[in-house]
mmCIF file of C-alpha atoms and ligand atoms in Angstrom:
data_model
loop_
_atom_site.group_PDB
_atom_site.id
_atom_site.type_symbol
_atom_site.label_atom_id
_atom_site.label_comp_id
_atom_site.label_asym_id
_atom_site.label_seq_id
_atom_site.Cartn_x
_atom_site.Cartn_y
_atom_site.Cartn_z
ATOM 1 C CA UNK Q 1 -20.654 11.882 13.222
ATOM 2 C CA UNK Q 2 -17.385 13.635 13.902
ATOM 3 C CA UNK Q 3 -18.048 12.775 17.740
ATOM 4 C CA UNK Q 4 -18.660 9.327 16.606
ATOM 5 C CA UNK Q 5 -15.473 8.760 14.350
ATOM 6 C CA UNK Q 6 -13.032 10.477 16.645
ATOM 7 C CA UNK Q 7 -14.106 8.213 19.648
ATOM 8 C CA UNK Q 8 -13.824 5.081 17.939
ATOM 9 C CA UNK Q 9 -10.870 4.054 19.283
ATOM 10 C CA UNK Q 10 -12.150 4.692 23.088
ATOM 11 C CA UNK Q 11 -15.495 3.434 21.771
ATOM 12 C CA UNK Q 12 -14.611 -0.311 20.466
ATOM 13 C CA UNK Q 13 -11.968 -0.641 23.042
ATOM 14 C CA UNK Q 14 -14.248 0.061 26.402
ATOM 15 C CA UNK Q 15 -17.868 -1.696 24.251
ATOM 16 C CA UNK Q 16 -15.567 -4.823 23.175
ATOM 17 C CA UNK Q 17 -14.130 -4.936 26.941
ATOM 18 C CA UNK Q 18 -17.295 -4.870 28.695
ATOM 19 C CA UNK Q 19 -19.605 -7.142 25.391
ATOM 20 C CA UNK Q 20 -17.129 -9.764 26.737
ATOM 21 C CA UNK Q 21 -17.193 -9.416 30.104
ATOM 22 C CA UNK Q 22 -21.095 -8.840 30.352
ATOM 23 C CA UNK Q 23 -21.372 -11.745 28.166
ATOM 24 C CA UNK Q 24 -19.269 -14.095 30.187
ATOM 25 C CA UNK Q 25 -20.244 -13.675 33.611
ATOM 26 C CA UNK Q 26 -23.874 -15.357 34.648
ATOM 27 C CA UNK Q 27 -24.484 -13.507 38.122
ATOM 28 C CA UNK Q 28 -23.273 -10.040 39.180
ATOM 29 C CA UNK Q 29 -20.827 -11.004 41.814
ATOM 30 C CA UNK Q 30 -17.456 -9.773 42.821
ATOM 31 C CA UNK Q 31 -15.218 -11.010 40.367
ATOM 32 C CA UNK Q 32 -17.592 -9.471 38.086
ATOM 33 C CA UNK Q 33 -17.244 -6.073 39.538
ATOM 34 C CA UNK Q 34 -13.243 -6.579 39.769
ATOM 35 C CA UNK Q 35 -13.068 -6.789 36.039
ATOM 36 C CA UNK Q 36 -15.211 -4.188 34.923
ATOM 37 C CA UNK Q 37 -13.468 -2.110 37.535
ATOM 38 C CA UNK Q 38 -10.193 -3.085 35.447
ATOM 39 C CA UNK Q 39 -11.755 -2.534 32.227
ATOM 40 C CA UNK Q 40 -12.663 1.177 33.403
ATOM 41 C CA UNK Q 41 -9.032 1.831 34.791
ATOM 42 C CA UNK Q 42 -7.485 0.581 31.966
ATOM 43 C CA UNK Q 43 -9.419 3.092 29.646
ATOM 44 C CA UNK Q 44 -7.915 6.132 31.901
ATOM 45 C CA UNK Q 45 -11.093 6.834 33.802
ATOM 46 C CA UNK Q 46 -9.169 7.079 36.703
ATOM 47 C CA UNK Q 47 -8.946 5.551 40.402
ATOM 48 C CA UNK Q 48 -11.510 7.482 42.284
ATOM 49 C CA UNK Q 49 -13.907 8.078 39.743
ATOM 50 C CA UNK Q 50 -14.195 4.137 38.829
ATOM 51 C CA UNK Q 51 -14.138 3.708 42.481
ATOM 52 C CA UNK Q 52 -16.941 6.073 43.011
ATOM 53 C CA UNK Q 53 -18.771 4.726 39.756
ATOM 54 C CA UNK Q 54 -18.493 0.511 40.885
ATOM 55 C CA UNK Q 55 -20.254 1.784 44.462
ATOM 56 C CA UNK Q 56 -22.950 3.415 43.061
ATOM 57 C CA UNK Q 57 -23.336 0.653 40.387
ATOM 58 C CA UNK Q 58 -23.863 -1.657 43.854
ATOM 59 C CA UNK Q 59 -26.354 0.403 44.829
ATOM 60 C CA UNK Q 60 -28.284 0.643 42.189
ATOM 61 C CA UNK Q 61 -28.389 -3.021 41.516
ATOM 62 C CA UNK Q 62 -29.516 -3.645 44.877
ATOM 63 C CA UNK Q 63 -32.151 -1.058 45.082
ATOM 64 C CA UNK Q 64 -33.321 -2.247 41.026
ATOM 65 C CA UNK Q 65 -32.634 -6.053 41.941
ATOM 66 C CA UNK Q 66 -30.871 -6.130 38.849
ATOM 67 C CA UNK Q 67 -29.480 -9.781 38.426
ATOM 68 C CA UNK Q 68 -27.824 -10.346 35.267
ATOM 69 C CA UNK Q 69 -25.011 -8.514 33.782
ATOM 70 C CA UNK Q 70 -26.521 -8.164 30.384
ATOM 71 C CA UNK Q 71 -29.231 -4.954 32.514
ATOM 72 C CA UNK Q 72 -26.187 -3.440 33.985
ATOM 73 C CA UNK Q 73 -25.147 -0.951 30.677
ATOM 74 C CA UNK Q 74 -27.804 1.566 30.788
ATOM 75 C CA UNK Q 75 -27.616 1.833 34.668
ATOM 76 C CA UNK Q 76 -23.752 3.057 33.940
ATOM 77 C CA UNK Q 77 -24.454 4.743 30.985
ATOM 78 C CA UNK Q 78 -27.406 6.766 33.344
ATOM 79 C CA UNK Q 79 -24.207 6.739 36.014
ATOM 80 C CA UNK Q 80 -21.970 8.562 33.952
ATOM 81 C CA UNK Q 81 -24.223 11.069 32.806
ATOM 82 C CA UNK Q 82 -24.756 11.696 36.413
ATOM 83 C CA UNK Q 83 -21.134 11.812 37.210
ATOM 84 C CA UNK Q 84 -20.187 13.747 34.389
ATOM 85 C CA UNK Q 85 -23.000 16.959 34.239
ATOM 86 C CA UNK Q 86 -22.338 17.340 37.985
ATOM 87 C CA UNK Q 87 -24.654 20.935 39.180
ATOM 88 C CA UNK Q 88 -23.475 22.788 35.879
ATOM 89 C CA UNK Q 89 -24.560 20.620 32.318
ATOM 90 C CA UNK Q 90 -23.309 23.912 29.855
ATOM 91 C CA UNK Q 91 -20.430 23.649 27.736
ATOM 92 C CA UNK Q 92 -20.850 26.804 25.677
ATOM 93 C CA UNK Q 93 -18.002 29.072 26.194
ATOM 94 C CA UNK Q 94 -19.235 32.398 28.174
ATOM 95 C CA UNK Q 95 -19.127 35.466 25.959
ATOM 96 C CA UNK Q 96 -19.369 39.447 26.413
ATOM 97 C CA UNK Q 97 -22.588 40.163 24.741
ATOM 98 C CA UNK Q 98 -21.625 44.210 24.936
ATOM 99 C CA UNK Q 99 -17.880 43.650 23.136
ATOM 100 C CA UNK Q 100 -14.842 42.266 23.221
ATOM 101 C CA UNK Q 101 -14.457 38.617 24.360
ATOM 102 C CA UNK Q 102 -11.236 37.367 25.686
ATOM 103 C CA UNK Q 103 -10.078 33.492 26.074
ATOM 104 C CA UNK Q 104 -6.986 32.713 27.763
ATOM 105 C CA UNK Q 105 -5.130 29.299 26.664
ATOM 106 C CA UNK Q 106 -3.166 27.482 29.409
ATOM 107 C CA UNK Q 107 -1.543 24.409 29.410
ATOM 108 C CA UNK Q 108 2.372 22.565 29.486
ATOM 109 C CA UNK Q 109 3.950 22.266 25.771
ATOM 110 C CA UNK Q 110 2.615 19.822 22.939
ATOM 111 C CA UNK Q 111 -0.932 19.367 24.548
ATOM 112 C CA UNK Q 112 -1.931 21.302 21.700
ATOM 113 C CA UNK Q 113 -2.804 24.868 22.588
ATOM 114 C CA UNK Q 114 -1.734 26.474 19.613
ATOM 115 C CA UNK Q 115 -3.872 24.365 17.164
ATOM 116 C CA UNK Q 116 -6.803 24.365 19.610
ATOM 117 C CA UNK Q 117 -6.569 28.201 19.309
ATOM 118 C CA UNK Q 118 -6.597 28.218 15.295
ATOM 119 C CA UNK Q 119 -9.541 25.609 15.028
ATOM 120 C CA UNK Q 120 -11.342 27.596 17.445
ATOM 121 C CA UNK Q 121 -10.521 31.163 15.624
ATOM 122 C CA UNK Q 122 -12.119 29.183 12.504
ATOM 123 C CA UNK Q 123 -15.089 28.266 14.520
ATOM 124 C CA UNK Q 124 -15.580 32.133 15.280
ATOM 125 C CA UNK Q 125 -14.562 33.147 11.885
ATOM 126 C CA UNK Q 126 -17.318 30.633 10.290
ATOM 127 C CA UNK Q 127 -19.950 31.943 12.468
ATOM 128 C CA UNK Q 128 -19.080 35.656 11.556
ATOM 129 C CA UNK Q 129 -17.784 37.069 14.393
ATOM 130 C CA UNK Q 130 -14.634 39.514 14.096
ATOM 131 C CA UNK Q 131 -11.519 37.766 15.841
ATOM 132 C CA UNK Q 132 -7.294 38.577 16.664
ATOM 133 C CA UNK Q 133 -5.207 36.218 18.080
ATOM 134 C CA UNK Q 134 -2.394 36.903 20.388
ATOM 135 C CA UNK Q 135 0.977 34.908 20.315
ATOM 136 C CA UNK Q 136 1.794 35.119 23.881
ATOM 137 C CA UNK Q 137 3.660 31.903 24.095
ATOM 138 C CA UNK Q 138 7.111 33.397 23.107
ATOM 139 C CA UNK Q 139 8.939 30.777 24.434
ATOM 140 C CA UNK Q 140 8.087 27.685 22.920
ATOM 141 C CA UNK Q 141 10.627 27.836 19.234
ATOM 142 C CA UNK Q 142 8.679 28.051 16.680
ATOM 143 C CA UNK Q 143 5.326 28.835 18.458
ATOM 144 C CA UNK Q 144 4.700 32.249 17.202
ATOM 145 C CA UNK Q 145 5.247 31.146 13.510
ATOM 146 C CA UNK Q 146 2.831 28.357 13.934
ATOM 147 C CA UNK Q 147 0.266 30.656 15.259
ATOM 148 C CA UNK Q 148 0.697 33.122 12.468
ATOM 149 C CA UNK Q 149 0.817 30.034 9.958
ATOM 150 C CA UNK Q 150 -2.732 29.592 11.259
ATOM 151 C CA UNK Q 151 -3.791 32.866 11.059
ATOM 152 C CA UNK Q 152 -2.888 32.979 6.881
ATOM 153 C CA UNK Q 153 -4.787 29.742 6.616
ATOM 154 C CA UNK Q 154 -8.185 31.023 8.450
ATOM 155 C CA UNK Q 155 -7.858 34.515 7.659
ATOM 156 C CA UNK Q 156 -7.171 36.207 11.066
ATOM 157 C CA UNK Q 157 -5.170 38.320 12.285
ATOM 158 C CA UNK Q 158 -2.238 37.993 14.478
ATOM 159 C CA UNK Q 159 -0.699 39.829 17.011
ATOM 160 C CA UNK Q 160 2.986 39.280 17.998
ATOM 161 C CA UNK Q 161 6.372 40.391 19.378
ATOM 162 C CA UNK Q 162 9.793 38.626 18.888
ATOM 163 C CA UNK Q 163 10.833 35.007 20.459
ATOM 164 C CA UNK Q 164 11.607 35.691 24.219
ATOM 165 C CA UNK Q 165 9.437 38.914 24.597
ATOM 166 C CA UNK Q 166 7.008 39.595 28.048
ATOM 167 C CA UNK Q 167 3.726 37.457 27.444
ATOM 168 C CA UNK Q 168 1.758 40.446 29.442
ATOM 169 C CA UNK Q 169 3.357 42.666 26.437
ATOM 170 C CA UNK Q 170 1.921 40.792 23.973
ATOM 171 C CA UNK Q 171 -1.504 39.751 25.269
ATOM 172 C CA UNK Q 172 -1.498 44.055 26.281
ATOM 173 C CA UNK Q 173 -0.851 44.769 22.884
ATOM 174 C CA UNK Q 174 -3.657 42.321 21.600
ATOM 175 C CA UNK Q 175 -6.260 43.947 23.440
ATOM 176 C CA UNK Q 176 -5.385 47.277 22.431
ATOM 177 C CA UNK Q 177 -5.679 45.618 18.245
ATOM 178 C CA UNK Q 178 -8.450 43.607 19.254
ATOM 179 C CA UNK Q 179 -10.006 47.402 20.603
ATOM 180 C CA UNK Q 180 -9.376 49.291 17.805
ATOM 181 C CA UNK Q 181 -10.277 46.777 15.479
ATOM 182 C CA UNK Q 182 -13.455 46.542 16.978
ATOM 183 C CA UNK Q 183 -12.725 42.199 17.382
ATOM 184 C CA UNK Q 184 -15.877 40.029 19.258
ATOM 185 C CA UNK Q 185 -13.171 37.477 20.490
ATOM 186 C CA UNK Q 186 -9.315 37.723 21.497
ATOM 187 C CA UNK Q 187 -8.007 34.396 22.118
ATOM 188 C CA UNK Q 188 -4.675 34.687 23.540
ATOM 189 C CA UNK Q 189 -1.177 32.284 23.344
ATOM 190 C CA UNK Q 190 0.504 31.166 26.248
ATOM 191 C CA UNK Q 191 4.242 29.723 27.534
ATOM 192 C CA UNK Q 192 3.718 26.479 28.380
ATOM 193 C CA UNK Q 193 7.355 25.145 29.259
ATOM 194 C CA UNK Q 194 7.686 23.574 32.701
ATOM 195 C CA UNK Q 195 11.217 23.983 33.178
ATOM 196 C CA UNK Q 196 10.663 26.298 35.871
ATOM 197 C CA UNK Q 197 6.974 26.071 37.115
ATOM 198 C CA UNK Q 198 7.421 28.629 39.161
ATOM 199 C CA UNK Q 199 8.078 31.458 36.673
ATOM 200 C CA UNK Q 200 5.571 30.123 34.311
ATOM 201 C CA UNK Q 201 3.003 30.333 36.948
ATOM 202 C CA UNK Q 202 3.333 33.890 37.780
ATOM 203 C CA UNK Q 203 3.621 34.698 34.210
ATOM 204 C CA UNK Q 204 0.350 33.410 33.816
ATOM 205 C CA UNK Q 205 -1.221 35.166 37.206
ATOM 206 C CA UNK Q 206 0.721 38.610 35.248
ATOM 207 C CA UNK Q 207 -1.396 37.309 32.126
ATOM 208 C CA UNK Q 208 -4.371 37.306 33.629
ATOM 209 C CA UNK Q 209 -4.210 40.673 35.880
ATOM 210 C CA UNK Q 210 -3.474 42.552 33.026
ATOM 211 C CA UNK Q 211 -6.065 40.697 30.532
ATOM 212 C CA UNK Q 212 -8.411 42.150 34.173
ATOM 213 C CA UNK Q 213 -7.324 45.619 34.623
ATOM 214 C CA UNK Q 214 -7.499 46.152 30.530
ATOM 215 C CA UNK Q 215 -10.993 44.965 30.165
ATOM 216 C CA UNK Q 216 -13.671 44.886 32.890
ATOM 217 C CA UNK Q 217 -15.220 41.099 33.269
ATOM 218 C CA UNK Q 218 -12.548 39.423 31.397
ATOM 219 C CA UNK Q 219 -11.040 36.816 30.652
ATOM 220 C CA UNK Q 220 -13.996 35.223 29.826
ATOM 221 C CA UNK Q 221 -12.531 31.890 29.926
ATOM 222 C CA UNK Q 222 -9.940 30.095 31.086
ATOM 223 C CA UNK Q 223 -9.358 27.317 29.260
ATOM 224 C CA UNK Q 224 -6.852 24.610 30.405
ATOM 225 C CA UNK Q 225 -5.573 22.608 27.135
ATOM 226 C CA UNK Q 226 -4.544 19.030 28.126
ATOM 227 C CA UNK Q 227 -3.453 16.073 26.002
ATOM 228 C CA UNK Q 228 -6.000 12.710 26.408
ATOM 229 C CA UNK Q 229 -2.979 10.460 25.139
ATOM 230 C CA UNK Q 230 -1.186 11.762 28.841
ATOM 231 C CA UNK Q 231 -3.456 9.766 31.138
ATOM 232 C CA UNK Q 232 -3.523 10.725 34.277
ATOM 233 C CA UNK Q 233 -1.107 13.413 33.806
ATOM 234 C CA UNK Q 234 -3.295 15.492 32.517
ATOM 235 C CA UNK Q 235 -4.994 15.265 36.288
ATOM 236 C CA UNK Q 236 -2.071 16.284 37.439
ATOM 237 C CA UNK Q 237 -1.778 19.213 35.193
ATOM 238 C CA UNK Q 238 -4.737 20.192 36.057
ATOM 239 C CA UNK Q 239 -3.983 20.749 39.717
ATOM 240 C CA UNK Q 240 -1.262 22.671 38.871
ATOM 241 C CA UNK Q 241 -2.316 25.201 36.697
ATOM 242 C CA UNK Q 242 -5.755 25.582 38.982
ATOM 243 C CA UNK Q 243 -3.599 27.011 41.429
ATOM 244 C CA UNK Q 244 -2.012 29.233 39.399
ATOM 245 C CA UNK Q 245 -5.312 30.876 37.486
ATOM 246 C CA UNK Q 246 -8.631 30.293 37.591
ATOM 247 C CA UNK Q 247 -9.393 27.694 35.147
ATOM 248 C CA UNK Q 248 -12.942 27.891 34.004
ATOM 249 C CA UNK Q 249 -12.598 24.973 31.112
ATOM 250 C CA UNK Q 250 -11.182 21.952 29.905
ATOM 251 C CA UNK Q 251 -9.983 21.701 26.019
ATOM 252 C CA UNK Q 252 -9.147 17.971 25.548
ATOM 253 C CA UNK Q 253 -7.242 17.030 22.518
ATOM 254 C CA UNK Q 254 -6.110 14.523 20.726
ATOM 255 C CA UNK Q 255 -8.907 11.943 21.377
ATOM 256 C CA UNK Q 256 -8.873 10.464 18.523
ATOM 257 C CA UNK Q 257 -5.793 9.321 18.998
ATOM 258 C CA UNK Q 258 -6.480 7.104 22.125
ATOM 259 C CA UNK Q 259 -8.468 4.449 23.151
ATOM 260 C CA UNK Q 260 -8.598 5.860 26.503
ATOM 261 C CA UNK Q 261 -10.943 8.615 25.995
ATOM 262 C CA UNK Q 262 -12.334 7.683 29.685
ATOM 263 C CA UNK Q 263 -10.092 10.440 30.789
ATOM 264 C CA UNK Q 264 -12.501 13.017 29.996
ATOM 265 C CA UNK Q 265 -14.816 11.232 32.649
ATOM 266 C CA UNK Q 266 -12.383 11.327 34.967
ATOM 267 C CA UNK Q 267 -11.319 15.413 34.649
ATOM 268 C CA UNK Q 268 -14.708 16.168 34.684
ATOM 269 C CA UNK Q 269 -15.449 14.745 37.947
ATOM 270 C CA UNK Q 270 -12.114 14.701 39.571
ATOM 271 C CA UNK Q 271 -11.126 18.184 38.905
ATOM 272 C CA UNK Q 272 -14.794 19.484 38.719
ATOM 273 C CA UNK Q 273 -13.907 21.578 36.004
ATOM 274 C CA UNK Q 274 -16.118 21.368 33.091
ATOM 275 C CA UNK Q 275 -14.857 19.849 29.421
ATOM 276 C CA UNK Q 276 -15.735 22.796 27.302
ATOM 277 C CA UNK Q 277 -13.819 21.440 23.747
ATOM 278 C CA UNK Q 278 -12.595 18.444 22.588
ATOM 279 C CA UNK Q 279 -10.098 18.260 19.880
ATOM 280 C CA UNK Q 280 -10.689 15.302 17.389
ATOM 281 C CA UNK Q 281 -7.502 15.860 14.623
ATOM 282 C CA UNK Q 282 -5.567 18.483 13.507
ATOM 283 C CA UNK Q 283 -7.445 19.841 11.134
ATOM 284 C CA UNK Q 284 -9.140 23.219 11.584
ATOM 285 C CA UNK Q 285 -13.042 21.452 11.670
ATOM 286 C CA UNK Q 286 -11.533 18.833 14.632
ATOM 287 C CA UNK Q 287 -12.390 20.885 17.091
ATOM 288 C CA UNK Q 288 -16.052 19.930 18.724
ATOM 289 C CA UNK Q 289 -18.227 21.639 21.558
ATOM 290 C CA UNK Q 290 -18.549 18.971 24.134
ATOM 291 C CA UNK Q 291 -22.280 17.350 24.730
ATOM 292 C CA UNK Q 292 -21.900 14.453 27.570
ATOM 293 C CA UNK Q 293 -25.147 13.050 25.940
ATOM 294 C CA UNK Q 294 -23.142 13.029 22.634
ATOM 295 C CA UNK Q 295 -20.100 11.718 24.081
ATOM 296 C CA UNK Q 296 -21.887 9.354 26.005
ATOM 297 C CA UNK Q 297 -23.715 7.928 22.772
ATOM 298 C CA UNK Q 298 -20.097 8.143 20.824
ATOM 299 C CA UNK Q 299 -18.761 5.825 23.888
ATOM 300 C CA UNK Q 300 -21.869 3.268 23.815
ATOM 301 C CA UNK Q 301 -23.124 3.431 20.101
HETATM 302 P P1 LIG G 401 1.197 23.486 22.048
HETATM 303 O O1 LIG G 401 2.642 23.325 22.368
HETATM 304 O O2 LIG G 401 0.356 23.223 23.238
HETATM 305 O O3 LIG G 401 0.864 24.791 21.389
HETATM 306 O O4 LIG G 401 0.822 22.304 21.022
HETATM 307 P P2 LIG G 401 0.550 22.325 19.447
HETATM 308 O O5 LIG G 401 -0.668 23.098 19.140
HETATM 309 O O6 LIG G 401 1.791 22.691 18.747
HETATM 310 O O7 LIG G 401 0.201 20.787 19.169
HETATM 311 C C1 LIG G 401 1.140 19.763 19.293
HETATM 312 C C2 LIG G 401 0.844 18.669 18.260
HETATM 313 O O8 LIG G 401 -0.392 18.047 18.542
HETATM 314 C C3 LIG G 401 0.735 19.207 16.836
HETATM 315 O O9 LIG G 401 1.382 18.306 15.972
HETATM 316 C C4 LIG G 401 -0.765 19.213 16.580
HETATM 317 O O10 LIG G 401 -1.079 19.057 15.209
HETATM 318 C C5 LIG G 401 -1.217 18.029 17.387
HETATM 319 N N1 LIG G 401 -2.637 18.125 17.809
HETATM 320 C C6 LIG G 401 -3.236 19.138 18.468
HETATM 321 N N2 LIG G 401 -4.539 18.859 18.723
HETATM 322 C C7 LIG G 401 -4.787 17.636 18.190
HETATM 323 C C8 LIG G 401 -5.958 16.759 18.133
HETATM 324 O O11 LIG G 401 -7.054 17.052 18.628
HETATM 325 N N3 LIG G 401 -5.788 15.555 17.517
HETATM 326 C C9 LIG G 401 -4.592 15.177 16.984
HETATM 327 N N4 LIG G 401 -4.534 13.970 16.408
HETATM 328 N N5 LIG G 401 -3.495 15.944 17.023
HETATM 329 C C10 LIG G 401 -3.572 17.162 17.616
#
């Protein structure tokens, strides 16, 4: 239901868009193709992947002799199912069955990292599992209060230094709390300013070696946060920070804020990451797993 009501926007948008257009067009021909190639742009799923999506549409509705437009949703809906599970379908997040667990956060400034990191520490805390969070973005004014602001409201602990202080210091010192407090997951703050991409990326790569050396097998996850309201930004983003760490996951937040939730479409197959989370409001029980057969059904109720 949450799935359902965050989408909504997305949802009446993209259904209304293509109820009209399947509705007014007799035959499949080009014209008819050329708009729902617009309609799919226009609700961020991106160049390629439409592009992709519209020729394999043609072939199908050769090979099925599909004629009228009113057949064609199921074929896409059994398209982007296809285009969005790629060779791996699982969203769970990987965990260390023997101990400690460790999630890195990535991402540029406002996408929501910090909130993604409290709903999430809820999640854990809800299930019963032990967990410390580590305010590693020290740049960002403000971020480190925000974090611990969280922590008071769920209930979990928070490890921090002072504004301006070595992210590697802090995410080192989390591990050694998260140790000796015997934690199951340590999900750890990042910088996410872009003023100088440079330095933020090889803070990051410091991030990670040392989150490496301290524990054997981790992190666990990398999970890039990006904003849906950014468009194709956030495919840009993505590029960047791949090249930096090793990004093993997609949060995307803020979809219910946007009717162009085709975005998540479009990072899942053009960045062939997988979308691990999706962030539906700012409340700590907005934060869903992601099921493509759920979003799907959310998109075309
Ligand atoms: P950070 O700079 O990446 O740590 O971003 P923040 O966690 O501070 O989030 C920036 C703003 O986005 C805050 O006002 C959050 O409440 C809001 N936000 C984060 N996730 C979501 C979401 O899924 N939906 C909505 N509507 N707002 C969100």
């Amino acid at each position: 239901q949450k799935f359902m009501n965050g989408l909504s926007k997305t949802s009446s948008s993209l259904v209304g868009a293509m109820d009209q257009l399947f509705a007014s067009y007799r035959k499949i021909d080009e014209d008819f193709y050329e708009e729902l190639e617009e309609i799919l742009i226009s609700a961020d799923v991106g160049v390629a992947t439409t592009m992709e999506l519209i020729e394999r549409l043609r072939e199908e509705v050769k090979e099925r002799k599909i004629k009228e437009p009113a057949q064609l949703q199921p074929v896409l809906i059994e398209l982007l199912d296809q285009l969005m599970n790629g060779e791996d379908e699982v969203a769970e997040l990987a965990q260390n069955d023997t101990g400690l667990s460790i999630y890195l956060f990535v991402g540029v400034n406002g996408v929501g990292k910090t909130t993604t990191i409290g709903k999430l520490a809820y999640r854990f805390k809800q299930e019963g599992k032990k967990v410390v969070m580590a305010a590693g973005d020290t740049f960002r004014a403000g971020a480190i209060e925000q974090l611990e602001t969280w922590g008071k409201r769920i209930g979990v602990d928070v490890i921090k230094q002072s504004a301006g202080a070595d992210p590697a210091a802090v995410i080192y010192d989390g591990i050694q709390a998260a140790k000796s407090r015997k934690a199951d997951i340590l999900l750890c703050d990042t910088a996410g300013r872009l003023q100088n991409k440079v330095n933020l990326m090889e803070e990051l790569k410091k991030v990670y070696r040392v989150v490496a050396r301290e524990v054997p097998g981790a992190p666990h996850e990398v999970l890039l946060v990006l904003d849906a309201t950014t468009g194709q930004n956030a495919l840009i983003q993505a590029k960047t920070f791949s090249e930096a760490v090793q990004v093993s996951g997609i949060v995307l937040t803020k979809l219910d804020g946007t009717a162009k939730g085709g975005i998540a479409i479009a990072v899942r197959h053009e960045c062939k990451i997988p979308v691990k989370l999706i962030g539906l409001g700012e409340q700590a029980d907005d934060l869903q797993v992601f099921d493509t057969t759920q979003f799907l059904h959310a998109l075309f109720p």
